[in-house]
């Protein structure tokens, strides 16, 4: 279930780049944004060693 805060965040971000999200697409955009947020949380759990060239 989408919460109001994440809906507002998607709206604010799209407004900030002048991106119009059609009403029929908003649910999908919201779901994808939440999914990407979950992936980001997983990725940030890993320690990535510094690579020196």
CSV table of N, CA, C and O in Angstrom, one decimal:
chain,number,residue,atom,x,y,z
A,1,UNK,N,0.8,-1.2,0.0
A,1,UNK,CA,0.0,0.0,0.0
A,1,UNK,C,0.9,1.2,0.0
A,1,UNK,O,1.9,1.3,0.7
A,2,UNK,N,0.5,2.2,-0.8
A,2,UNK,CA,1.3,3.4,-0.9
A,2,UNK,C,0.9,4.3,0.3
A,2,UNK,O,-0.2,4.5,0.7
A,3,UNK,N,2.0,5.0,0.8
A,3,UNK,CA,1.6,6.0,1.9
A,3,UNK,C,1.6,7.4,1.3
A,3,UNK,O,2.2,7.6,0.2
A,4,UNK,N,1.0,8.3,2.0
A,4,UNK,CA,0.8,9.7,1.5
A,4,UNK,C,2.2,10.4,1.3
A,4,UNK,O,2.4,11.1,0.3
A,5,UNK,N,3.1,10.1,2.2
A,5,UNK,CA,4.4,10.7,2.1
A,5,UNK,C,5.2,10.3,0.8
A,5,UNK,O,5.7,11.2,0.1
A,6,UNK,N,5.2,9.0,0.5
A,6,UNK,CA,5.9,8.6,-0.7
A,6,UNK,C,5.1,9.1,-2.0
A,6,UNK,O,5.8,9.5,-3.0
A,7,UNK,N,3.8,9.2,-1.9
A,7,UNK,CA,3.1,9.8,-3.1
A,7,UNK,C,3.5,11.3,-3.2
A,7,UNK,O,3.7,11.8,-4.4
A,8,UNK,N,3.6,12.0,-2.1
A,8,UNK,CA,4.0,13.4,-2.2
A,8,UNK,C,5.4,13.6,-2.7
A,8,UNK,O,5.7,14.5,-3.5
A,9,UNK,N,6.3,12.7,-2.3
A,9,UNK,CA,7.7,12.7,-2.7
A,9,UNK,C,7.8,12.5,-4.2
A,9,UNK,O,8.5,13.3,-4.9
A,10,UNK,N,7.1,11.5,-4.8
A,10,UNK,CA,7.1,11.3,-6.2
A,10,UNK,C,6.5,12.6,-6.9
A,10,UNK,O,7.1,13.0,-7.9
A,11,UNK,N,5.5,13.2,-6.4
A,11,UNK,CA,4.9,14.4,-7.0
A,11,UNK,C,5.9,15.5,-7.0
A,11,UNK,O,6.1,16.2,-8.0
A,12,UNK,N,6.6,15.7,-5.8
A,12,UNK,CA,7.5,16.8,-5.7
A,12,UNK,C,8.7,16.6,-6.7
A,12,UNK,O,9.2,17.6,-7.3
A,13,UNK,N,9.2,15.4,-6.8
A,13,UNK,CA,10.3,15.1,-7.6
A,13,UNK,C,10.0,15.3,-9.1
A,13,UNK,O,10.7,15.9,-9.9
A,14,UNK,N,8.8,14.8,-9.5
A,14,UNK,CA,8.4,15.0,-10.9
A,14,UNK,C,8.1,16.5,-11.2
A,14,UNK,O,8.5,17.0,-12.3
A,15,UNK,N,7.6,17.2,-10.2
A,15,UNK,CA,7.4,18.7,-10.4
A,15,UNK,C,8.7,19.4,-10.6
A,15,UNK,O,8.8,20.3,-11.4
A,16,UNK,N,9.7,18.9,-9.8
A,16,UNK,CA,11.0,19.6,-9.8
A,16,UNK,C,11.7,19.5,-11.2
A,16,UNK,O,12.6,20.3,-11.5
A,17,UNK,N,11.4,18.5,-12.0
A,17,UNK,CA,12.0,18.3,-13.3
A,17,UNK,C,11.0,18.6,-14.4
A,17,UNK,O,11.2,18.1,-15.6
A,18,UNK,N,9.8,19.2,-14.1
A,18,UNK,CA,8.8,19.4,-15.0
A,18,UNK,C,8.3,18.2,-15.8
A,18,UNK,O,8.1,18.2,-17.0
A,19,UNK,N,8.2,17.1,-15.0
A,19,UNK,CA,7.7,15.8,-15.6
A,19,UNK,C,6.3,15.6,-15.2
A,19,UNK,O,5.9,15.6,-14.1
A,20,UNK,N,5.4,15.5,-16.2
A,20,UNK,CA,4.0,15.3,-16.0
A,20,UNK,C,3.8,13.8,-16.1
A,20,UNK,O,4.1,13.1,-17.1
A,21,UNK,N,3.3,13.2,-15.0
A,21,UNK,CA,2.9,11.8,-14.9
A,21,UNK,C,1.4,11.7,-15.1
A,21,UNK,O,0.7,12.2,-14.2
A,22,UNK,N,1.0,11.1,-16.2
A,22,UNK,CA,-0.4,10.9,-16.4
A,22,UNK,C,-1.1,10.1,-15.2
A,22,UNK,O,-0.5,9.2,-14.6
A,23,UNK,N,-2.3,10.5,-14.9
A,23,UNK,CA,-3.0,9.8,-13.8
A,23,UNK,C,-3.0,8.3,-13.9
A,23,UNK,O,-2.8,7.6,-12.9
A,24,UNK,N,-3.2,7.8,-15.1
A,24,UNK,CA,-3.2,6.3,-15.3
A,24,UNK,C,-1.8,5.6,-15.1
A,24,UNK,O,-1.8,4.4,-14.9
A,25,UNK,N,-0.8,6.4,-15.0
A,25,UNK,CA,0.6,5.9,-14.8
A,25,UNK,C,1.1,6.1,-13.4
A,25,UNK,O,2.1,5.5,-13.0
A,26,UNK,N,0.4,6.9,-12.6
A,26,UNK,CA,0.9,7.2,-11.2
A,26,UNK,C,1.0,6.0,-10.3
A,26,UNK,O,2.0,6.0,-9.6
A,27,UNK,N,0.1,5.1,-10.4
A,27,UNK,CA,0.2,3.9,-9.5
A,27,UNK,C,1.5,3.1,-9.9
A,27,UNK,O,2.2,2.7,-9.0
A,28,UNK,N,1.7,2.9,-11.2
A,28,UNK,CA,2.9,2.2,-11.6
A,28,UNK,C,4.2,2.9,-11.2
A,28,UNK,O,5.2,2.3,-10.8
A,29,UNK,N,4.3,4.2,-11.4
A,29,UNK,CA,5.4,5.0,-11.0
A,29,UNK,C,5.7,4.9,-9.5
A,29,UNK,O,6.8,4.7,-9.0
A,30,UNK,N,4.6,4.9,-8.7
A,30,UNK,CA,4.7,4.8,-7.3
A,30,UNK,C,5.3,3.4,-6.9
A,30,UNK,O,6.2,3.3,-6.1
A,31,UNK,N,4.7,2.4,-7.5
A,31,UNK,CA,5.2,1.0,-7.2
A,31,UNK,C,6.7,0.9,-7.5
A,31,UNK,O,7.4,0.3,-6.8
A,32,UNK,N,7.1,1.3,-8.7
A,32,UNK,CA,8.5,1.2,-9.1
A,32,UNK,C,9.4,2.0,-8.2
A,32,UNK,O,10.5,1.6,-7.9
A,33,UNK,N,8.9,3.2,-7.8
A,33,UNK,CA,9.8,4.0,-6.9
A,33,UNK,C,10.0,3.3,-5.6
A,33,UNK,O,11.1,3.3,-5.0
A,34,UNK,N,8.9,2.7,-5.0
A,34,UNK,CA,9.0,2.0,-3.8
A,34,UNK,C,10.0,0.8,-3.9
A,34,UNK,O,10.8,0.5,-3.1
A,35,UNK,N,9.9,0.1,-5.1
A,35,UNK,CA,10.7,-1.1,-5.3
A,35,UNK,C,12.2,-0.7,-5.4
A,35,UNK,O,13.1,-1.3,-4.8
A,36,UNK,N,12.4,0.4,-6.1
A,36,UNK,CA,13.8,0.9,-6.2
A,36,UNK,C,14.4,1.3,-4.9
A,36,UNK,O,15.5,1.1,-4.6
A,37,UNK,N,13.5,1.9,-4.1
A,37,UNK,CA,13.9,2.3,-2.7
A,37,UNK,C,14.3,1.0,-1.9
A,37,UNK,O,15.3,1.0,-1.2
A,38,UNK,N,13.6,-0.1,-2.0
A,38,UNK,CA,13.9,-1.3,-1.3
A,38,UNK,C,15.2,-1.9,-1.8
A,38,UNK,O,16.1,-2.3,-1.0
A,39,UNK,N,15.5,-1.8,-3.2
A,39,UNK,CA,16.7,-2.3,-3.7
A,39,UNK,C,17.9,-1.4,-3.2
A,39,UNK,O,19.0,-2.0,-2.9
A,40,UNK,N,17.7,-0.2,-3.1
A,40,UNK,CA,18.7,0.7,-2.6
A,40,UNK,C,19.1,0.4,-1.2
A,40,UNK,O,20.3,0.4,-0.9
A,41,UNK,N,18.1,0.1,-0.4
A,41,UNK,CA,18.4,-0.2,1.0
A,41,UNK,C,19.2,-1.5,1.1
A,41,UNK,O,20.1,-1.6,1.9
A,42,UNK,N,18.9,-2.5,0.2
A,42,UNK,CA,19.7,-3.7,0.2
A,42,UNK,C,21.1,-3.5,-0.2
A,42,UNK,O,22.1,-4.0,0.4
A,43,UNK,N,21.3,-2.7,-1.3
A,43,UNK,CA,22.7,-2.4,-1.8
A,43,UNK,C,23.5,-1.7,-0.8
A,43,UNK,O,24.7,-2.0,-0.6
A,44,UNK,N,22.9,-0.8,0.0
A,44,UNK,CA,23.7,0.0,0.9
A,44,UNK,C,24.1,-0.8,2.2
A,44,UNK,O,24.9,-0.3,3.0
A,45,UNK,N,23.6,-2.0,2.3
A,45,UNK,CA,24.0,-2.9,3.4
A,45,UNK,C,25.4,-3.5,3.2
A,45,UNK,O,26.0,-4.0,4.1
A,46,UNK,N,25.9,-3.5,1.9
A,46,UNK,CA,27.2,-4.1,1.6
A,46,UNK,C,28.3,-3.1,1.7
A,46,UNK,O,28.2,-2.0,1.3
A,47,UNK,N,29.4,-3.6,2.2
A,47,UNK,CA,30.6,-2.8,2.2
A,47,UNK,C,31.3,-3.0,0.9
A,47,UNK,O,31.7,-4.1,0.6
A,48,UNK,N,31.5,-2.0,0.2
A,48,UNK,CA,32.2,-2.1,-1.1
A,48,UNK,C,33.6,-1.5,-0.9
A,48,UNK,O,33.8,-0.3,-0.5
A,49,UNK,N,34.6,-2.4,-1.2
A,49,UNK,CA,36.0,-1.9,-1.0
A,49,UNK,C,36.4,-0.8,-2.0
A,49,UNK,O,35.9,-0.8,-3.1
A,50,UNK,N,37.3,0.0,-1.6
A,50,UNK,CA,37.8,1.1,-2.5
A,50,UNK,C,38.7,0.4,-3.5
A,50,UNK,O,39.5,-0.4,-3.2
A,51,UNK,N,38.5,0.7,-4.8
A,51,UNK,CA,39.3,0.2,-5.9
A,51,UNK,C,40.3,1.2,-6.3
A,51,UNK,O,40.0,2.3,-6.6
A,52,UNK,N,41.6,0.8,-6.2
A,52,UNK,CA,42.7,1.7,-6.6
A,52,UNK,C,43.2,1.2,-8.0
A,52,UNK,O,43.5,0.0,-8.2
A,53,UNK,N,43.4,2.1,-8.8
A,53,UNK,CA,43.9,1.8,-10.2
A,53,UNK,C,45.4,1.7,-10.2
A,53,UNK,O,46.1,2.3,-9.4
